[in-house]
XYZ file of C-alpha atoms in Angstrom:
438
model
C 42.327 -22.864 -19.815
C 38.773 -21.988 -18.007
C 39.663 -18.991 -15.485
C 37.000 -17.882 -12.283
C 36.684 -14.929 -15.634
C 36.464 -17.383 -17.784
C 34.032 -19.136 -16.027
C 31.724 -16.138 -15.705
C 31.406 -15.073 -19.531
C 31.118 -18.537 -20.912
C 27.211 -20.053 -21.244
C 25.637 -22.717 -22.787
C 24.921 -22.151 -26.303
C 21.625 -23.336 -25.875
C 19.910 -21.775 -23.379
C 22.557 -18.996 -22.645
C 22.886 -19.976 -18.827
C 25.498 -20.931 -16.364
C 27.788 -24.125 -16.927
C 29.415 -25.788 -14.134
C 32.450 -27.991 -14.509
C 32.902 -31.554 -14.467
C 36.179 -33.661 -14.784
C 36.005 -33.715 -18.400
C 33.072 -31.760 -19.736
C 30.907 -28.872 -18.543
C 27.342 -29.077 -17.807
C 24.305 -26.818 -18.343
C 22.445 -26.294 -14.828
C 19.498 -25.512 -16.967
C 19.195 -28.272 -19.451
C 21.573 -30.215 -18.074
C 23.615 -30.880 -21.655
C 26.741 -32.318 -21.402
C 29.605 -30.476 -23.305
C 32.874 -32.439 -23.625
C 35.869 -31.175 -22.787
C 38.989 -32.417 -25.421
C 42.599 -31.430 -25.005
C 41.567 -28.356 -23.229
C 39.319 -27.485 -25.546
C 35.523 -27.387 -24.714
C 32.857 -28.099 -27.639
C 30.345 -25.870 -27.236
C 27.484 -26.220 -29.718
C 23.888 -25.677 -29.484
C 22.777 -29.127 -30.990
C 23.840 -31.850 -33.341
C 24.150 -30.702 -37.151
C 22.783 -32.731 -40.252
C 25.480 -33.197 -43.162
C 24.963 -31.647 -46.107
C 27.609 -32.900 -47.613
C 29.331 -36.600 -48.560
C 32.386 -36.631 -46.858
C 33.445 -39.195 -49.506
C 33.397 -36.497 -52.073
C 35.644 -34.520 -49.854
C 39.146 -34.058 -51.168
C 42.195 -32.205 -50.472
C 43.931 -30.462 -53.375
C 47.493 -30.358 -54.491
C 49.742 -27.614 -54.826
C 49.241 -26.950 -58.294
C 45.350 -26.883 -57.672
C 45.431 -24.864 -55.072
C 47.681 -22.150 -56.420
C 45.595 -23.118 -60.177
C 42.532 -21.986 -57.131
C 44.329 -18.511 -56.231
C 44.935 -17.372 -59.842
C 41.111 -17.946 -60.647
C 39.843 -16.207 -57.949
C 42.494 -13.646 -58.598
C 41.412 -13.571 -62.370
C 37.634 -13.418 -61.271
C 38.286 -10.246 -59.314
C 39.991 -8.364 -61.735
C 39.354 -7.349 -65.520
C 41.542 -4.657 -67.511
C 44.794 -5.207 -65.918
C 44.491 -9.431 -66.513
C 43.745 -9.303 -69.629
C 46.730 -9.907 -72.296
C 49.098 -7.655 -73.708
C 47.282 -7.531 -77.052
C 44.643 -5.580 -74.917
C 47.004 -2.841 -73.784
C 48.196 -2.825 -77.745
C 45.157 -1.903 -78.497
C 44.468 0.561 -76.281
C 47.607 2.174 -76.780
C 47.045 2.713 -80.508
C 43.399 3.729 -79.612
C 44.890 6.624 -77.209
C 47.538 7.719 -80.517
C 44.170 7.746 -82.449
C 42.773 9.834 -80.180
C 45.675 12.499 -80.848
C 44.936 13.029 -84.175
C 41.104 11.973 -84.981
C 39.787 12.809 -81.232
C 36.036 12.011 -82.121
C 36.658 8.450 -83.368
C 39.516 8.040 -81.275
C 37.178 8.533 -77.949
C 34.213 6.610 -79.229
C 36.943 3.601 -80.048
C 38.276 3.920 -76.782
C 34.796 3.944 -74.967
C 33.952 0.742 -77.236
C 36.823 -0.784 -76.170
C 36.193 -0.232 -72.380
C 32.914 -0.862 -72.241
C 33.385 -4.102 -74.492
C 35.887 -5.153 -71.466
C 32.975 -4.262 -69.095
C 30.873 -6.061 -70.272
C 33.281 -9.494 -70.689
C 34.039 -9.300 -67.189
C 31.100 -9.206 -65.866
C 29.647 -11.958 -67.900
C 33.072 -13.767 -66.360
C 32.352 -13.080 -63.292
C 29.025 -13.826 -63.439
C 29.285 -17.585 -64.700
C 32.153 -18.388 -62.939
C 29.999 -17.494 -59.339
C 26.975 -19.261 -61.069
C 29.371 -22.110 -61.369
C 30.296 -21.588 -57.460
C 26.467 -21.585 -56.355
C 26.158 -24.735 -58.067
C 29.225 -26.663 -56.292
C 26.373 -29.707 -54.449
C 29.806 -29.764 -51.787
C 28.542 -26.609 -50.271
C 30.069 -26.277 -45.802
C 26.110 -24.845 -44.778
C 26.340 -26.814 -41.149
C 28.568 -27.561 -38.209
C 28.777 -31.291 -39.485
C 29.861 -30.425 -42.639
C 33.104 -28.410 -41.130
C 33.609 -31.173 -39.315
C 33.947 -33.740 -41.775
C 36.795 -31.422 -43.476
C 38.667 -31.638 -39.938
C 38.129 -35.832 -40.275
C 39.428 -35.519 -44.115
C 42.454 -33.144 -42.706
C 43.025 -35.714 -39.801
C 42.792 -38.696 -42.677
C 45.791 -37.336 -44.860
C 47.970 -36.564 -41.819
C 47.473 -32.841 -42.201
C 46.686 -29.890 -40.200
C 43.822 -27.222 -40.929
C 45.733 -24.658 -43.226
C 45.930 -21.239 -41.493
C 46.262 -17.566 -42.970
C 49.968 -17.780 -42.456
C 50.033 -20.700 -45.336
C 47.630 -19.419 -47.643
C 49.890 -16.285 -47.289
C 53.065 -18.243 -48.119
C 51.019 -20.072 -51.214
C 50.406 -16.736 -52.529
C 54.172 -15.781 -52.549
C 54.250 -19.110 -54.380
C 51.599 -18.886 -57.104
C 53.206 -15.335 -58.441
C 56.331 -16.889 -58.415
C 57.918 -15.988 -54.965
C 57.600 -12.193 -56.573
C 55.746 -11.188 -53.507
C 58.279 -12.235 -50.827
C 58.678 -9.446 -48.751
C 55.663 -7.314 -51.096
C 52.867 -6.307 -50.620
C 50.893 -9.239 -50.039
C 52.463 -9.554 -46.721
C 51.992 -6.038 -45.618
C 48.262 -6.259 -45.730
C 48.209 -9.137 -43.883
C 50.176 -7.673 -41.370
C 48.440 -4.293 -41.035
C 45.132 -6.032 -40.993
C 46.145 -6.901 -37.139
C 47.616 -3.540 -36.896
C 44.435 -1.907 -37.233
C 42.648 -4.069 -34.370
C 45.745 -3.099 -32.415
C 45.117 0.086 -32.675
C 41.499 0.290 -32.124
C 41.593 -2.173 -29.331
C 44.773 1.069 -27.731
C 42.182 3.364 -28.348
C 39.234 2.282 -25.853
C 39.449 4.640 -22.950
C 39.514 1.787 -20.746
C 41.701 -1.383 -21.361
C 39.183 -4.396 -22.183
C 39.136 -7.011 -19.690
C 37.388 -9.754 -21.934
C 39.154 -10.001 -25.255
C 36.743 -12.694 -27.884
C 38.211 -13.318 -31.148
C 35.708 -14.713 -33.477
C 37.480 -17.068 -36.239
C 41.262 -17.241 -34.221
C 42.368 -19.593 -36.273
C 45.766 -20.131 -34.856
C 45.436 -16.967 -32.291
C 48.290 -15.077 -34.308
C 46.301 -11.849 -33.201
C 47.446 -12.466 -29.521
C 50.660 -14.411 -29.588
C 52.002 -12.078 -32.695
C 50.598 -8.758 -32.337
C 49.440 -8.565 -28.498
C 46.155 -8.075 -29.108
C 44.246 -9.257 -25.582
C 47.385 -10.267 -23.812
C 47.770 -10.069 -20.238
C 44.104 -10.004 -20.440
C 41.408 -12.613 -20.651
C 41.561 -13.922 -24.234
C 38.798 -15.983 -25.895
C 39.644 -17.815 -28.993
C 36.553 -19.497 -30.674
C 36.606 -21.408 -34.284
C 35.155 -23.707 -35.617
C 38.330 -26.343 -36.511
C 39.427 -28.241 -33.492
C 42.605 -28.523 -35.651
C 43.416 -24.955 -35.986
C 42.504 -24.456 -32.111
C 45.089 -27.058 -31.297
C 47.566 -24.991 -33.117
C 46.292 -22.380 -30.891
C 46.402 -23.833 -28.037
C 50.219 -24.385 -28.482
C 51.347 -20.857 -29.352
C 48.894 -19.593 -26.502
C 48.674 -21.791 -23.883
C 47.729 -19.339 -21.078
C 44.642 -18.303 -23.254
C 41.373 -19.413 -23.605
C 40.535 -21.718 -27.222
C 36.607 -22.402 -27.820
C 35.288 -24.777 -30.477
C 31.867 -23.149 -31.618
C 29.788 -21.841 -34.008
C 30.110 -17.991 -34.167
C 26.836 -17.333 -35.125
C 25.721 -18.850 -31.951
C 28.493 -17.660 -29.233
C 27.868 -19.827 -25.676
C 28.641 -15.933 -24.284
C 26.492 -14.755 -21.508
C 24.771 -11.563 -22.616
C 26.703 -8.067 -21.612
C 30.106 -10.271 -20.658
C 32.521 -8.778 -22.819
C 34.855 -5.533 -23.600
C 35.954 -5.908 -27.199
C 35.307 -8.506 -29.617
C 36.820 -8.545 -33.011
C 35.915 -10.890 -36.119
C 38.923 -10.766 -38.537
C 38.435 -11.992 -41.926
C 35.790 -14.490 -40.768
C 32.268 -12.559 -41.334
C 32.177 -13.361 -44.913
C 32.373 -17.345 -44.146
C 29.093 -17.208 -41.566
C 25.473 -19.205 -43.047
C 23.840 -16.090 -42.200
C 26.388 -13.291 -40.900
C 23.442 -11.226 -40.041
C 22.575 -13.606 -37.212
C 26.230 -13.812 -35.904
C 26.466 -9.941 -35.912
C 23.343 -10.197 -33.268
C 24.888 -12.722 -31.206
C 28.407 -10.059 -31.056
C 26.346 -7.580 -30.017
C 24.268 -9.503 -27.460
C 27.328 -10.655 -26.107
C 29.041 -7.014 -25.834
C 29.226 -5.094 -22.827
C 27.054 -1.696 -22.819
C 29.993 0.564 -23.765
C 31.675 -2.714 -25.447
C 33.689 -2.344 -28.699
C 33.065 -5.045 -31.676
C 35.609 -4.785 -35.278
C 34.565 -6.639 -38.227
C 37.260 -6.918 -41.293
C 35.435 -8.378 -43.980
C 35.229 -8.620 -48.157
C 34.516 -4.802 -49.393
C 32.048 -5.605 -52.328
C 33.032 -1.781 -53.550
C 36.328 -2.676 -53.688
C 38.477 -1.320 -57.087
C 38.921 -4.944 -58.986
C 40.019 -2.684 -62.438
C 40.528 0.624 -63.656
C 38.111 -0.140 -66.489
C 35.881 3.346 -66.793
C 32.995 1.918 -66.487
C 33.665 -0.380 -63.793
C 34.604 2.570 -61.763
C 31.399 4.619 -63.369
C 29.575 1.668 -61.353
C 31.447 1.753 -58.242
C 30.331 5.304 -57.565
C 26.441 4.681 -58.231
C 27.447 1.547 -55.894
C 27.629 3.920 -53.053
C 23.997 4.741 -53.262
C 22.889 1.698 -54.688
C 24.187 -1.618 -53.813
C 21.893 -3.292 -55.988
C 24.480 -2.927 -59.238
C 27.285 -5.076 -57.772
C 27.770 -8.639 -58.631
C 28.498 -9.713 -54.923
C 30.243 -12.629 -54.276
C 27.909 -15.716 -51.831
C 30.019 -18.176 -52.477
C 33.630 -19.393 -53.716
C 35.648 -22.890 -54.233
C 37.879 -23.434 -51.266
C 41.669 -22.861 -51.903
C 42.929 -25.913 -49.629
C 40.112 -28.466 -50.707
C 37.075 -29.086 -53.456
C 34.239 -28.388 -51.891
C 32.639 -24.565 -51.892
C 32.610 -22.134 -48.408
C 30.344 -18.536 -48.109
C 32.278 -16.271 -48.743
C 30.157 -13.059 -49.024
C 31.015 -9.515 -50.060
C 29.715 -7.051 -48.243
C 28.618 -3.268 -49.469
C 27.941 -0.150 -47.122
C 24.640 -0.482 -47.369
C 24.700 -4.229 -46.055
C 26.756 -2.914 -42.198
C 24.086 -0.131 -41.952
C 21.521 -2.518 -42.237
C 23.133 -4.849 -40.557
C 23.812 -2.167 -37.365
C 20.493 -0.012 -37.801
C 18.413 -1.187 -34.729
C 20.550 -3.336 -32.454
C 21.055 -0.731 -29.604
C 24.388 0.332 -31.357
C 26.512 3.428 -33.103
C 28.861 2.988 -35.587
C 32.036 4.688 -34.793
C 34.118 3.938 -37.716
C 32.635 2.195 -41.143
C 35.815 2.662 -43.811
C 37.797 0.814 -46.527
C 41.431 -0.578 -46.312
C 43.564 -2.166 -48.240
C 44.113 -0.180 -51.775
C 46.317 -2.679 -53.437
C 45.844 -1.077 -56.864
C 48.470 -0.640 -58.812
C 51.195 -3.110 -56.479
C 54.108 -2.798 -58.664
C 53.664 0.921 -57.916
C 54.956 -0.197 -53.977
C 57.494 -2.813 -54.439
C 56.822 -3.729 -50.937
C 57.704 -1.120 -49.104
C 55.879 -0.836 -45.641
C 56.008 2.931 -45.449
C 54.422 3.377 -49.019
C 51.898 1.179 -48.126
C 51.348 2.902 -45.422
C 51.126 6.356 -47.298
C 49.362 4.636 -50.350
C 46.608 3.624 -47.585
C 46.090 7.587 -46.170
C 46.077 9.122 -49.683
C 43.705 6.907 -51.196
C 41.533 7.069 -47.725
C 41.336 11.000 -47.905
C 39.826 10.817 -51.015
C 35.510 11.493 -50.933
C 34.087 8.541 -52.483
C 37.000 6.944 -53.067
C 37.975 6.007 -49.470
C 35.105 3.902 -49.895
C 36.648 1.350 -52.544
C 39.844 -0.447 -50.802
C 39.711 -4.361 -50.836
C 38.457 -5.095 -46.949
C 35.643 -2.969 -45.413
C 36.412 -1.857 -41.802
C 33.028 -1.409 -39.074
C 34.297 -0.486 -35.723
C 30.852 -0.406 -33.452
C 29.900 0.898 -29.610
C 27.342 -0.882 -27.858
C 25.011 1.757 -26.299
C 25.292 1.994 -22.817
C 22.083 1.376 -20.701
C 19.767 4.712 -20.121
C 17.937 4.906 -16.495
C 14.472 3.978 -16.165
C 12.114 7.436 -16.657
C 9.594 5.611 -14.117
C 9.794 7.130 -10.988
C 8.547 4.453 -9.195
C 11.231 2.080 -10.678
C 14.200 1.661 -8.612
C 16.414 -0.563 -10.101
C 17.612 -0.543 -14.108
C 16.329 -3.658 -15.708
C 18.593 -5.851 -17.914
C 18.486 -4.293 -21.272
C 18.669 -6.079 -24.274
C 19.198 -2.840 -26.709
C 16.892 -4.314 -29.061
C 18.750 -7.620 -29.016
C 16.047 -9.967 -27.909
C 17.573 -13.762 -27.527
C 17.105 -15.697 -30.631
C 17.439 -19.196 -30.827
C 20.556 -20.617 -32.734
């Protein structure tokens, strides 16, 4: 649905300038492009995208392979606590050592840690060498399409949070039903809900970059009553949008190339979707161009500090992390859960926002961790230990640094008079966020 508010924030992703409407497409009165208009949804890219990929070498994977999928990338992001029981057999007898011979006992145990250190990280490390190498690689527009055409081929739709959710329930055995794997999921939203409650004034414009199936708004709330602006890049999963928010707004564009009008909108949040972006420093440019001055922006995203074991020298590392970024093994890319070919799917460090922020006209207001899920068995579940699990572990120095998902809540400066005297007006700032093109 294009509202007269809709109408004013959305641009053409080319040149950034007005579109007016035509019975099934809008039009650029600059360039005059032509941007189709298909079951309510308008397509709103810059330009045609090359393939990268064969779309005949595009397949879908079964159950089994996709849950086989979740356990690796489970396995890949944690060490110690994966390993088998002979492991904690060993360690156990190294600790009784340790009571009665404490010199050899401690230089065992040592050994043994940093023995495990080291085998993870050489795990890790070929299995996202192995990633990198994947030739089926989404880099371009084209390439994301020709997954929808392979989805639309079997008869399926675009698989959304919800079901990769419900597969991990499935791959642990249904032992998370109810657990904690649904609570983060759930208090992921939470925390936009909250921040977006917290602006002084309520946001008008509401963009959600990577809605998916809009669960934000028709679950949580977040932007209703208000004007709502889903954008993705699956027409698919905007369909599914489009039917559990029909009053709202679904966009199918690229992200890192918003057809926004510059200073249009209040709060725009980017759930969970960063970490896929060719080059996510680019797309956070284009959501701060598009912020008003005084305009909120939230980005969840992969914490590359995150606690993946409580091997001794893995958490030795995590602390020099904090000052130097340069000793993580960061994730670029991974294999795809729902199909064979490889997505980006970066990790991000503190050092990466800061850079990231430093320069665009911005402050940070909030730059935090969330989502300590280590030890789970230690919650069973329960929403209100989570919740208490989450504000202990976040009070910690240093340590509130290390949950699974890094948080960056940013303020877009506000514009600052002219000191000219002889100017009268304010010009339009750009904050430092000169127009690139996409």
């Amino acid at each position: 649905m294009i509202t007269p508010t809709v109408a004013d924030v959305i641009a053409c992703p080319s040149c950034k300038l007005d579109l007016y409407r035509e019975e099934h497409a809008l039009r650029c009165v600059r360039c005059n492009k032509e941007y189709p208009i298909i079951g309510g949804i308008p397509i709103l890219f810059p330009a045609s995208s090359q393939l990268t990929v064969n779309p005949e070498n595009l397949r879908t994977k079964t159950k089994s392979d996709a849950i086989r999928t979740i356990n690796d990338m489970s396995s890949l992001d944690n060490g110690l606590v994966k390993q088998p029981r002979s492991y904690y057999l060993a360690y156990f007898l190294l600790v009784v050592f340790l009571v009665f011979k404490f010199y050899w006992g401690a230089m065992l145990l040592l050994l043994g840690f940093f023995v495990d250190w080291i085998a993870f990280r050489r795990k890790r490390s070929i299995t996202l060498d192995r990633f990198v190498r994947n030739p089926l690689r989404l880099r371009t527009i084209a390439d994301h399409y020709a997954v929808d055409e392979l989805y639309r081929r079997e008869g399926m739709t675009q698989p959304t949070m919800s079901d990769w959710v419900q597969l991990s329930r499935e791959a642990t055995g249904g032992s998370w039903r109810g657990g904690e794997s649904d609570i983060p999921d759930d208090e992921r939203y939470l925390d936009i809900l909250r921040v977006y409650r917290e602006r002084a004034l309520p946001p008008e414009v509401v963009v959600d970059v990577g809605a998916n199936d809009g669960r934000a708004c028709y679950e949580f709330g977040i932007g209703k009553g208000r004007t709502f602006i889903g954008i993705d890049v699956s027409r698919l999963l905007l369909e599914e949008f489009k039917k559990k928010n029909p009053d709202q707004t679904a966009i199918q564009a690229d992200g890192g190339c918003l057809p926004l009008k510059d200073d249009g909108v209040d709060f725009l949040f980017c759930a969970e979707t960063l970490e896929h972006f060719t080059n996510p420093d680019e797309a956070v440019h284009e959501f701060l161009r598009v912020l008003k001055p005084g305009g909120w922006m939230m980005i969840q995203s992969p914490n590359a500090h995150r606690i993946r074991n409580l091997n001794l020298f893995h958490i030795i590392t995590l602390f020099i992390s904090l000052f130097t970024d340069h000793i993580l093994q960061k994730k670029t890319v991974h294999e795809n859960t729902w199909h064979n070919a490889t997505t980006y799917h970066w990790d991000f460090s503190l050092q990466d926002y800061q850079r990231m922020i430093r320069s665009q006209g911005a402050r940070i207001l909030e730059l935090r961790s969330s989502g300590f899920l280590f030890p789970k068995f230690l919650i069973s579940g329960r929403r209100d230990l989570f919740r208490r699990k989450e504000r202990f572990f976040g009070s910690i120095p240093f340590v509130r640094y290390f949950g699974s998902d890094l948080v960056l809540v940013v303020e877009k400066e506000a514009l600052q008079p002219v000191v000219d005297p002889l100017a009268r007006r304010i010009p339009r700032a750009t904050h430092g966020l000169a127009k690139k093109p996409c």
